[in-house]
Amino acid sequence: MHRLLRNRLNLPLDEVVRREGGAVLATLIRMTGDFDVAEDALQDAAITALETWPTTGVPVRPGAWLTTVARRKVLDRIRRDSARPRKETEAVALLAEASPEETSPSAVDDNVLRLVFTCCHPALSPEARLALTLRTVCGLTTAEIAAVFLVPETTMAQRITRAKRKIAIARIPYRVPADHELSDRVDTVLAVVHALYTAGHHAPSGDVVVRCDLADEAIRLARVLVRLLPDEPESAGLLALLLATDARRAARVDAEGEIVLLRDQDRSLWDHGAIDEAAALVEAALRRRRPGRFQLQAAIACLHSLAAHWSDTDWPQIAQLYAVLEQAEPTPVVRVNRAIAEAEVNGPGAGLDILDGLQGLERWHLFWATRGDFLRRLGRRAEAGEAYRKALGCPCNEADRRFLHRRLTELG
Amino acid sequence: MPRYAALIYEPGDAARPPSAEEWEKVMAEYNEFTAKAGAAGVVGGGEALQPPSTATTVHVKGGARGGDVVTTDGPFAETKEVLGGFFLLDCKDLDEAMEWAAQIPGAWYGRVEVRPCIDFSETG
């Protein structure tokens, strides 16, 4: 849908429609109870918008305009399609009750939250949650999502179709969770947005290291979640984490497209405004005394981003934070990062001890690369070479590959 | 009079889905059975389940009620677990069904697979 529109008109209008799309879709799903009907109607309305807005101008409330037009199209279709008389009457009645409250900002917010929580429901697989959120909330095409995760488009289409089917058949409800379930469900949502950022920050494969559009979209969603879930400090934690990490984006890859490690980055290229915003967010969140994994990761990211030089990095505090984070999130990823911090405080031997205790990471290139780095610093060059070779045997993108080869060459 | 649970295991490794003819034949055989057994007063209740791709698995950690609830997409994967029976839960949506599933002792001694039933009364 979006590729078609982009060819016909300049970007701003297309982008307006795409950005409103998630909220409009959310409202339509609420009205019709059907993802596919809602999507078709939105697509039709979007095409109409892009045909008429160049002449009439962009409406003051484009979202409300799109919703009104889409709803009319759904009604038209139901009236034409007389196959299911019982459902038709119910649907027509529901849709015909047009009230201004339905497109009020608070109603739209509520519907967007419903859509996000539904797409991120724990009954869907993590891959399905991410794919469905990208498709319905962010408005990416199936082809675009497939390209990010390097699966064929048909595979991704099936994944999304199956997710929608499950929502319909298993009756995953279209609602914001009740208070007693909210915090757990919020974590699932935040994890999806974080996965989206990670996919943009470090593309899983292929030539491009950073997919800026996905990273930007993740940050935009994180801001929406902070606005819509003001009582959840973890949502502020996630936004802070993304801002603090993204602030370093310009320095992460050099002019030749090679990865620049944190220790070597030109800190004048960092976005210090974003870093300050992140620090303020995480400090305010932590004051609420409901720490969680995203607040902790944000605090760590801020400590890195606030250091004027690598040598100024507060490693002891970072190592302590990782130790706490490990309690909340005892995952191998966190443990490897903790090993790196410990290595900075107590030497590479301490880091290696931690790595030696980990299992199940043999397919992760960063595990082997970290191991290789510790061994290299300990002067155990042959073992370091083995580790870097193992890293090359794991899935990684082209820039990672070149980095690993350089390390191998340096070992001699 | 003792009641028995008849637990139906289907071959899960079918190379292709059944054709309309095969499906009709199987359904006719089931209808023949339920007619006969129904007439004899033997059928107490039962359900045909939607495919495993619609299943959600609930596990309560810690071996007792009230522990952390872990939810995963799909049926419980490890095949050494045997299907021990099923309750029919009449709930308005999956969330309500999952809340009840977490109360079943099977959720902490093992796992409870929650799958929607086929509603044969809904046409279209």
Coordinates of C-alpha atoms in Angstrom, one line a residue:
Chain A
M1 CA 0.0 0.0 0.0
H2 CA 2.6 2.5 1.0
R3 CA 4.9 1.9 -1.9
L4 CA 2.1 2.6 -4.3
L5 CA 1.3 5.8 -2.6
R6 CA 4.9 6.9 -2.3
N7 CA 5.3 6.8 -6.1
R8 CA 2.3 8.9 -6.8
L9 CA 2.8 11.7 -4.4
N10 CA 5.4 13.5 -2.4
L11 CA 6.5 12.2 1.0
P12 CA 4.8 14.5 3.5
L13 CA 1.2 13.5 2.6
D14 CA 2.1 9.9 2.5
E15 CA 3.8 10.1 5.9
V16 CA 0.8 11.9 7.4
V17 CA -1.4 9.1 6.3
R18 CA 1.0 6.4 7.6
R19 CA 1.4 8.1 11.0
E20 CA -2.3 8.5 11.5
G21 CA -2.8 4.9 10.2
G22 CA -2.2 3.1 13.5
A23 CA -4.7 5.3 15.4
V24 CA -7.3 5.1 12.7
L25 CA -6.9 1.3 12.4
A26 CA -7.3 1.0 16.1
T27 CA -10.6 2.9 16.1
L28 CA -11.9 0.9 13.1
I29 CA -11.1 -2.4 14.8
R30 CA -12.9 -1.2 17.8
M31 CA -15.9 -0.4 15.6
T32 CA -15.9 -3.5 13.4
G33 CA -14.2 -6.1 15.6
D34 CA -12.3 -7.4 12.5
F35 CA -8.7 -6.7 11.7
D36 CA -9.0 -7.5 8.0
V37 CA -12.2 -5.4 7.4
A38 CA -10.6 -2.6 9.2
E39 CA -7.3 -2.8 7.2
D40 CA -9.1 -2.9 3.9
A41 CA -11.3 0.1 4.9
L42 CA -8.2 2.1 6.0
Q43 CA -6.4 1.3 2.8
D44 CA -9.4 2.5 0.7
A45 CA -9.7 5.7 2.8
A46 CA -5.9 6.3 2.5
I47 CA -6.1 6.1 -1.3
T48 CA -9.0 8.5 -1.3
A49 CA -7.1 10.9 1.0
L50 CA -4.1 10.9 -1.3
E51 CA -6.3 11.5 -4.3
T52 CA -8.3 14.4 -2.8
W53 CA -6.0 16.1 -0.3
P54 CA -3.7 17.7 -2.9
T55 CA -6.7 19.6 -4.1
T56 CA -8.7 20.2 -0.9
G57 CA -5.7 20.5 1.4
V58 CA -4.9 18.3 4.4
P59 CA -7.8 18.3 6.9
V60 CA -7.2 19.9 10.4
R61 CA -7.8 16.4 11.9
P62 CA -6.6 14.0 9.3
G63 CA -7.2 11.0 11.6
A64 CA -10.8 11.9 12.1
W65 CA -11.2 12.4 8.4
L66 CA -9.7 9.0 7.6
T67 CA -11.8 7.3 10.2
T68 CA -15.1 8.8 8.9
V69 CA -14.3 7.9 5.3
A70 CA -13.2 4.4 6.3
R71 CA -16.3 3.8 8.3
R72 CA -18.5 4.8 5.4
K73 CA -16.6 2.3 3.2
V74 CA -17.2 -0.5 5.7
L75 CA -20.9 0.3 5.9
D76 CA -21.1 0.3 2.1
R77 CA -19.4 -3.0 1.8
I78 CA -21.6 -4.7 4.4
R79 CA -24.7 -3.4 2.8
R80 CA -23.5 -4.8 -0.6
D81 CA -22.4 -8.1 0.8
S82 CA -25.7 -9.8 1.9
A83 CA -24.1 -13.2 2.7
R84 CA -24.5 -12.9 6.5
P85 CA -27.7 -11.2 7.4
R86 CA -27.5 -11.6 11.2
K87 CA -24.0 -10.2 11.6
E88 CA -24.8 -7.5 9.1
T89 CA -27.5 -5.9 11.2
E90 CA -25.4 -5.9 14.3
A91 CA -22.4 -4.4 12.4
V92 CA -24.5 -1.7 10.7
A93 CA -26.1 -0.7 13.9
L94 CA -22.7 -0.4 15.6
L95 CA -21.2 1.6 12.8
A96 CA -24.1 3.8 12.2
E97 CA -23.9 5.2 15.7
A98 CA -21.4 7.9 14.7
S99 CA -20.6 10.1 17.6
P100 CA -17.9 12.8 17.8
E101 CA -16.6 11.2 21.0
E102 CA -15.4 8.2 19.1
T103 CA -12.7 10.2 17.4
S104 CA -11.9 12.4 20.4
P105 CA -8.2 12.3 21.3
S106 CA -8.8 10.3 24.5
A107 CA -11.0 7.7 22.7
V108 CA -8.4 7.4 20.0
D109 CA -5.7 7.0 22.7
D110 CA -7.7 4.3 24.3
N111 CA -8.2 2.5 21.0
V112 CA -4.5 2.7 20.2
L113 CA -3.7 1.2 23.6
R114 CA -6.2 -1.6 22.9
L115 CA -4.6 -2.3 19.5
V116 CA -1.0 -2.3 21.0
F117 CA -2.0 -4.6 23.9
T118 CA -3.8 -6.9 21.5
C119 CA -0.9 -7.1 19.1
C120 CA 1.5 -7.7 22.0
H121 CA -0.7 -10.3 23.7
P122 CA 1.4 -13.1 25.4
A123 CA -0.8 -15.7 23.7
L124 CA 0.9 -14.7 20.4
S125 CA 4.5 -15.8 19.7
P126 CA 7.2 -13.1 20.2
E127 CA 7.8 -13.0 16.4
A128 CA 4.1 -12.7 15.7
R129 CA 3.7 -9.8 18.2
L130 CA 6.5 -7.9 16.6
A131 CA 5.3 -8.6 13.0
L132 CA 1.7 -7.6 13.9
T133 CA 2.7 -4.5 15.7
L134 CA 4.9 -3.4 12.8
R135 CA 2.1 -4.1 10.4
T136 CA -0.9 -2.6 12.2
V137 CA 0.5 0.1 14.6
C138 CA 3.4 1.3 12.5
G139 CA 1.9 0.7 9.1
L140 CA 4.9 -1.1 7.5
T141 CA 4.1 -3.3 4.6
T142 CA 4.5 -7.0 4.8
A143 CA 7.4 -6.8 2.4
E144 CA 9.2 -4.2 4.5
I145 CA 8.8 -6.3 7.6
A146 CA 10.0 -9.4 5.8
A147 CA 13.1 -7.5 4.6
V148 CA 14.0 -6.5 8.2
F149 CA 14.0 -10.1 9.5
L150 CA 15.3 -11.6 6.3
V151 CA 12.4 -14.0 5.7
P152 CA 10.5 -14.4 2.5
E153 CA 7.5 -12.2 2.1
T154 CA 5.2 -15.2 2.0
T155 CA 6.5 -16.4 5.3
M156 CA 5.9 -13.1 6.9
A157 CA 2.5 -12.8 5.4
Q158 CA 1.6 -16.2 6.8
R159 CA 2.9 -15.2 10.2
I160 CA 0.7 -12.2 10.2
T161 CA -2.3 -14.0 8.9
R162 CA -2.0 -16.7 11.5
A163 CA -1.7 -14.1 14.3
K164 CA -4.9 -12.4 13.2
R165 CA -6.6 -15.8 12.9
K166 CA -5.6 -16.7 16.4
I167 CA -6.8 -13.4 17.7
A168 CA -10.2 -14.1 16.0
I169 CA -10.6 -17.8 16.7
A170 CA -9.2 -17.9 20.2
R171 CA -11.0 -14.6 21.0
I172 CA -8.1 -12.6 22.2
P173 CA -10.0 -9.6 23.6
Y174 CA -9.6 -6.2 22.2
R175 CA -9.0 -4.4 25.4
V176 CA -6.5 -2.7 27.7
P177 CA -5.7 -5.2 30.5
A178 CA -7.2 -4.7 33.9
D179 CA -5.1 -3.1 36.6
H180 CA -4.0 -6.3 38.3
E181 CA -2.6 -7.6 35.0
L182 CA -1.4 -4.3 33.6
S183 CA 2.3 -4.3 34.7
D184 CA 3.0 -7.7 33.3
R185 CA 1.3 -6.9 30.0
V186 CA 3.1 -3.6 29.8
D187 CA 6.4 -5.4 29.9
T188 CA 5.4 -7.5 26.9
V189 CA 4.5 -4.4 25.0
L190 CA 7.7 -2.7 25.9
A191 CA 9.7 -5.8 24.9
V192 CA 8.2 -5.6 21.4
V193 CA 9.1 -1.9 21.0
H194 CA 12.6 -2.7 22.3
A195 CA 12.9 -5.6 19.8
L196 CA 11.8 -3.1 17.1
Y197 CA 14.5 -0.7 18.1
T198 CA 17.1 -3.4 18.2
A199 CA 16.2 -4.5 14.7
G200 CA 16.7 -0.9 13.6
H201 CA 19.8 -0.3 15.7
H202 CA 21.6 -3.4 14.7
A203 CA 20.2 -4.9 11.6
P204 CA 20.2 -8.8 12.0
S205 CA 21.9 -9.3 8.6
G206 CA 22.8 -7.8 5.3
D207 CA 24.9 -4.8 4.6
V208 CA 23.3 -1.9 6.5
V209 CA 24.2 -1.7 10.2
V210 CA 21.6 0.7 11.2
R211 CA 18.0 0.9 9.9
C212 CA 17.2 4.5 10.9
D213 CA 13.5 4.3 10.0
L214 CA 12.8 1.4 12.4
A215 CA 14.8 2.9 15.2
D216 CA 12.9 6.2 14.8
E217 CA 9.6 4.4 14.7
A218 CA 10.5 2.5 17.9
I219 CA 11.3 5.8 19.6
R220 CA 8.1 7.3 18.4
L221 CA 6.1 4.4 19.8
A222 CA 8.0 4.6 23.0
R223 CA 7.0 8.2 23.4
V224 CA 3.3 7.3 22.6
L225 CA 3.5 4.7 25.4
V226 CA 4.9 7.1 27.9
R227 CA 2.0 9.5 27.1
L228 CA -0.6 6.7 27.2
L229 CA 0.8 4.9 30.3
P230 CA 1.9 7.7 32.6
D231 CA 1.7 5.5 35.7
E232 CA 4.1 2.9 34.4
P233 CA 7.7 3.9 35.2
E234 CA 9.0 1.1 32.9
S235 CA 7.6 2.9 29.8
A236 CA 9.6 5.9 30.8
G237 CA 12.5 3.5 31.3
L238 CA 12.2 2.2 27.8
L239 CA 12.1 5.6 26.2
A240 CA 15.1 6.7 28.2
L241 CA 17.0 3.5 27.2
L242 CA 16.2 4.1 23.5
L243 CA 17.1 7.8 23.6
A244 CA 20.4 7.2 25.4
T245 CA 21.3 4.4 23.0
D246 CA 20.2 6.3 19.9
A247 CA 22.0 9.4 21.0
R248 CA 25.2 7.6 20.0
R249 CA 23.9 6.6 16.6
A250 CA 26.0 9.0 14.5
A251 CA 29.2 7.7 16.0
R252 CA 28.5 4.0 15.8
V253 CA 29.4 3.5 12.2
D254 CA 32.3 5.3 10.5
A255 CA 32.4 6.9 7.0
E256 CA 33.3 3.5 5.5
G257 CA 30.4 1.7 7.2
E258 CA 32.6 0.0 9.7
I259 CA 31.5 -0.5 13.3
V260 CA 33.1 1.8 15.9
L261 CA 33.2 0.4 19.4
L262 CA 31.9 2.5 22.2
R263 CA 35.5 3.0 23.6
D264 CA 36.6 4.5 20.2
Q265 CA 33.6 6.6 19.4
D266 CA 33.9 10.3 18.8
R267 CA 31.7 11.6 21.6
S268 CA 31.3 15.0 20.0
L269 CA 29.0 13.3 17.5
W270 CA 26.6 12.2 20.2
D271 CA 23.3 13.9 20.7
H272 CA 23.7 15.3 24.1
G273 CA 20.2 16.8 24.2
A274 CA 18.8 13.3 23.8
I275 CA 21.2 12.1 26.5
D276 CA 20.0 14.8 28.9
E277 CA 16.4 14.0 28.2
A278 CA 17.1 10.3 28.8
A279 CA 18.9 11.0 32.1
A280 CA 16.0 13.2 33.4
L281 CA 13.5 10.5 32.4
V282 CA 15.2 7.6 34.1
E283 CA 15.9 9.7 37.3
A284 CA 12.3 10.6 37.5
A285 CA 11.2 7.0 36.9
L286 CA 13.5 5.5 39.5
R287 CA 12.3 8.0 42.1
R288 CA 8.9 6.2 41.9
R289 CA 10.6 3.2 43.5
R290 CA 9.3 0.6 41.1
P291 CA 12.5 -0.4 39.4
G292 CA 12.4 -2.7 36.4
R293 CA 14.6 -4.0 33.7
F294 CA 14.1 -1.1 31.3
Q295 CA 14.8 1.5 34.0
L296 CA 17.9 -0.4 34.9
Q297 CA 19.1 -0.7 31.4
A298 CA 18.4 2.9 30.8
A299 CA 20.4 3.9 33.9
I300 CA 23.3 1.9 32.5
A301 CA 23.0 3.4 29.0
C302 CA 22.9 6.9 30.6
L303 CA 26.0 6.2 32.6
H304 CA 27.8 5.4 29.4
S305 CA 26.4 8.3 27.5
L306 CA 27.1 10.8 30.3
A307 CA 30.8 9.9 30.5
A308 CA 32.9 12.6 28.7
H309 CA 35.5 10.0 27.8
W310 CA 35.7 6.2 27.8
S311 CA 38.2 6.5 30.7
D312 CA 35.6 8.5 32.7
T313 CA 33.0 5.7 32.5
D314 CA 31.7 4.8 36.0
W315 CA 32.3 1.0 35.6
P316 CA 31.8 0.1 39.2
Q317 CA 28.3 1.6 39.2
I318 CA 27.6 0.0 35.9
A319 CA 28.8 -3.4 37.2
Q320 CA 26.5 -3.0 40.2
L321 CA 23.6 -2.1 38.1
Y322 CA 24.2 -5.2 35.9
A323 CA 24.2 -7.3 39.0
V324 CA 20.8 -5.9 40.0
L325 CA 19.5 -6.3 36.4
E326 CA 20.6 -9.9 36.4
Q327 CA 18.2 -10.5 39.3
A328 CA 15.3 -9.0 37.3
E329 CA 16.4 -10.4 34.0
P330 CA 18.8 -13.4 34.4
T331 CA 19.3 -13.8 30.6
P332 CA 22.5 -14.7 28.9
V333 CA 22.6 -11.3 27.2
V334 CA 22.6 -9.5 30.5
R335 CA 25.2 -11.9 32.0
V336 CA 27.6 -11.2 29.0
N337 CA 27.2 -7.5 29.5
R338 CA 27.9 -7.9 33.2
A339 CA 31.0 -9.9 32.3
I340 CA 32.2 -7.0 30.2
A341 CA 31.6 -4.5 33.0
E342 CA 33.3 -6.8 35.6
A343 CA 36.2 -7.1 33.2
E344 CA 36.6 -3.3 33.3
V345 CA 36.5 -3.2 37.0
N346 CA 38.5 -6.4 37.9
G347 CA 40.3 -7.3 34.7
P348 CA 39.5 -9.6 31.8
G349 CA 40.1 -12.7 33.9
A350 CA 37.0 -11.8 36.0
G351 CA 35.0 -11.4 32.8
L352 CA 36.2 -14.7 31.5
D353 CA 35.1 -16.5 34.7
I354 CA 31.6 -15.2 34.2
L355 CA 31.5 -16.2 30.5
D356 CA 32.7 -19.7 31.3
G357 CA 29.7 -20.2 33.4
L358 CA 27.2 -19.5 30.6
Q359 CA 25.5 -21.9 28.3
G360 CA 23.3 -21.8 25.2
L361 CA 25.1 -18.9 23.6
E362 CA 27.1 -20.8 21.0
R363 CA 25.1 -19.2 18.1
W364 CA 25.6 -15.6 19.2
H365 CA 28.5 -13.9 17.6
L366 CA 28.9 -11.3 20.4
F367 CA 29.4 -14.1 23.0
W368 CA 32.4 -15.4 21.1
A369 CA 33.6 -11.9 20.2
T370 CA 33.5 -10.9 23.9
R371 CA 35.4 -14.1 24.8
G372 CA 37.9 -13.4 22.1
D373 CA 38.4 -9.9 23.5
F374 CA 39.0 -11.1 27.0
L375 CA 41.5 -13.8 25.8
R376 CA 43.3 -11.2 23.6
R377 CA 43.7 -8.9 26.6
L378 CA 45.1 -11.8 28.7
G379 CA 47.6 -12.5 25.9
R380 CA 46.1 -15.9 25.1
R381 CA 46.2 -15.2 21.4
A382 CA 45.6 -18.7 20.0
E383 CA 42.5 -19.1 22.1
A384 CA 41.4 -15.6 21.1
G385 CA 41.7 -16.5 17.5
E386 CA 39.6 -19.6 18.0
A387 CA 36.9 -17.5 19.6
Y388 CA 36.8 -15.0 16.8
R389 CA 36.6 -17.8 14.3
K390 CA 33.7 -19.3 16.2
A391 CA 32.1 -15.8 16.1
L392 CA 32.4 -15.7 12.3
G393 CA 30.6 -19.0 12.2
C394 CA 27.5 -17.4 13.7
P395 CA 24.8 -15.3 12.0
C396 CA 25.9 -11.7 11.8
N397 CA 25.8 -8.8 9.4
E398 CA 28.5 -7.7 7.0
A399 CA 29.9 -5.0 9.2
D400 CA 30.2 -7.4 12.1
R401 CA 32.0 -9.8 9.8
R402 CA 34.5 -7.3 8.7
F403 CA 35.1 -6.3 12.3
L404 CA 35.8 -9.8 13.4
H405 CA 38.2 -10.4 10.4
R406 CA 40.1 -7.3 11.5
R407 CA 40.4 -8.6 15.0
L408 CA 41.7 -11.9 13.6
T409 CA 44.2 -10.1 11.5
E410 CA 45.5 -8.0 14.4
L411 CA 46.2 -11.2 16.3
G412 CA 48.6 -12.2 13.7
Chain B
M1 CA -21.7 -45.8 36.9
P2 CA -18.0 -44.9 36.1
R3 CA -17.4 -42.3 33.5
Y4 CA -14.5 -42.6 31.1
A5 CA -12.7 -39.8 29.3
A6 CA -12.1 -40.7 25.7
L7 CA -9.0 -38.7 24.7
I8 CA -8.6 -38.4 21.0
Y9 CA -5.0 -38.4 19.6
E10 CA -4.8 -37.5 15.9
P11 CA -1.8 -38.3 13.7
G12 CA 0.0 -34.9 13.7
D13 CA 2.5 -35.6 10.9
A14 CA -0.1 -35.7 8.0
A15 CA 1.8 -34.6 4.9
R16 CA -1.2 -32.7 3.6
P17 CA -4.6 -31.6 5.1
P18 CA -7.5 -34.0 4.4
S19 CA -9.5 -33.5 1.2
A20 CA -13.2 -32.5 1.4
E21 CA -14.1 -36.1 0.7
E22 CA -11.9 -37.6 3.4
W23 CA -13.1 -35.0 5.8
E24 CA -16.8 -35.8 5.0
K25 CA -16.1 -39.5 5.5
V26 CA -14.5 -39.0 8.9
M27 CA -17.3 -36.7 10.0
A28 CA -19.9 -39.2 8.8
E29 CA -18.1 -41.9 10.9
Y30 CA -18.1 -39.6 14.0
N31 CA -21.8 -38.8 13.5
E32 CA -22.6 -42.5 13.2
F33 CA -20.8 -43.1 16.5
T34 CA -22.4 -40.2 18.4
A35 CA -25.8 -41.3 17.1
K36 CA -25.3 -44.9 18.3
A37 CA -23.7 -44.0 21.6
G38 CA -26.1 -41.2 22.1
A39 CA -29.1 -43.5 21.7
A40 CA -27.5 -45.8 24.2
G41 CA -27.2 -42.9 26.7
V42 CA -23.4 -43.1 26.8
V43 CA -22.2 -39.7 25.6
G44 CA -21.7 -37.2 28.5
G45 CA -20.0 -34.4 26.5
G46 CA -17.1 -33.7 24.2
E47 CA -15.6 -31.2 21.8
A48 CA -13.7 -31.1 18.6
L49 CA -10.7 -28.7 18.9
Q50 CA -9.4 -26.1 16.6
P51 CA -5.9 -26.9 15.2
P52 CA -2.8 -26.6 17.5
S53 CA -1.8 -23.3 15.9
T54 CA -4.7 -21.6 17.9
A55 CA -3.5 -23.0 21.2
T56 CA -2.0 -21.1 24.1
T57 CA -0.1 -22.8 27.0
V58 CA -0.3 -21.7 30.6
H59 CA 2.1 -22.7 33.3
V60 CA 2.2 -21.6 36.9
K61 CA 5.7 -21.7 38.2
G62 CA 6.6 -22.9 41.7
G63 CA 4.5 -26.0 42.0
A64 CA 1.5 -24.3 43.7
R65 CA -1.3 -21.9 43.0
G66 CA -0.4 -18.2 42.8
G67 CA 3.0 -18.4 41.3
D68 CA 4.2 -16.5 38.2
V69 CA 2.1 -17.3 35.2
V70 CA 4.1 -18.1 32.0
T71 CA 2.1 -17.9 28.8
T72 CA 3.3 -19.3 25.5
D73 CA 1.9 -19.5 22.0
G74 CA 1.0 -23.0 20.8
P75 CA 0.4 -26.3 22.4
F76 CA 2.8 -27.7 25.0
A77 CA 5.6 -28.9 22.8
E78 CA 7.3 -31.7 24.8
T79 CA 5.7 -34.9 23.7
K80 CA 6.6 -37.0 26.7
E81 CA 3.7 -35.2 28.5
V82 CA 0.4 -37.2 28.1
L83 CA -2.9 -35.5 27.5
G84 CA -4.6 -36.2 30.9
G85 CA -8.1 -34.8 30.2
F86 CA -9.9 -31.5 29.7
F87 CA -12.3 -29.2 31.3
L88 CA -14.7 -27.2 29.2
L89 CA -14.6 -23.6 30.2
D90 CA -17.4 -21.3 29.0
C91 CA -15.7 -17.9 29.0
K92 CA -16.3 -14.8 27.1
D93 CA -12.7 -14.4 25.8
L94 CA -9.2 -15.9 26.0
D95 CA -8.1 -13.7 28.9
E96 CA -11.0 -15.1 31.1
A97 CA -10.2 -18.6 30.0
M98 CA -6.5 -18.2 30.8
E99 CA -7.4 -16.9 34.3
W100 CA -9.4 -20.0 35.0
A101 CA -6.8 -22.3 33.5
A102 CA -4.2 -20.9 35.9
Q103 CA -6.5 -22.2 38.8
I104 CA -6.5 -25.7 37.5
P105 CA -4.0 -27.9 39.5
G106 CA -2.8 -29.3 36.3
A107 CA -1.2 -25.9 35.6
W108 CA 1.2 -26.3 38.4
Y109 CA 1.8 -30.1 38.3
G110 CA 2.2 -29.8 34.5
R111 CA 0.7 -27.5 31.9
V112 CA -2.8 -26.6 30.7
E113 CA -3.3 -26.1 27.0
V114 CA -6.2 -23.8 26.3
R115 CA -7.7 -24.2 22.9
P116 CA -10.9 -22.8 21.4
C117 CA -13.6 -25.3 20.3
I118 CA -15.2 -25.3 16.9
D119 CA -18.7 -23.9 17.1
F120 CA -20.6 -25.9 14.6
S121 CA -23.7 -23.8 15.0
E122 CA -22.0 -20.7 13.4
T123 CA -22.6 -20.7 9.7
G124 CA -20.7 -18.7 7.1

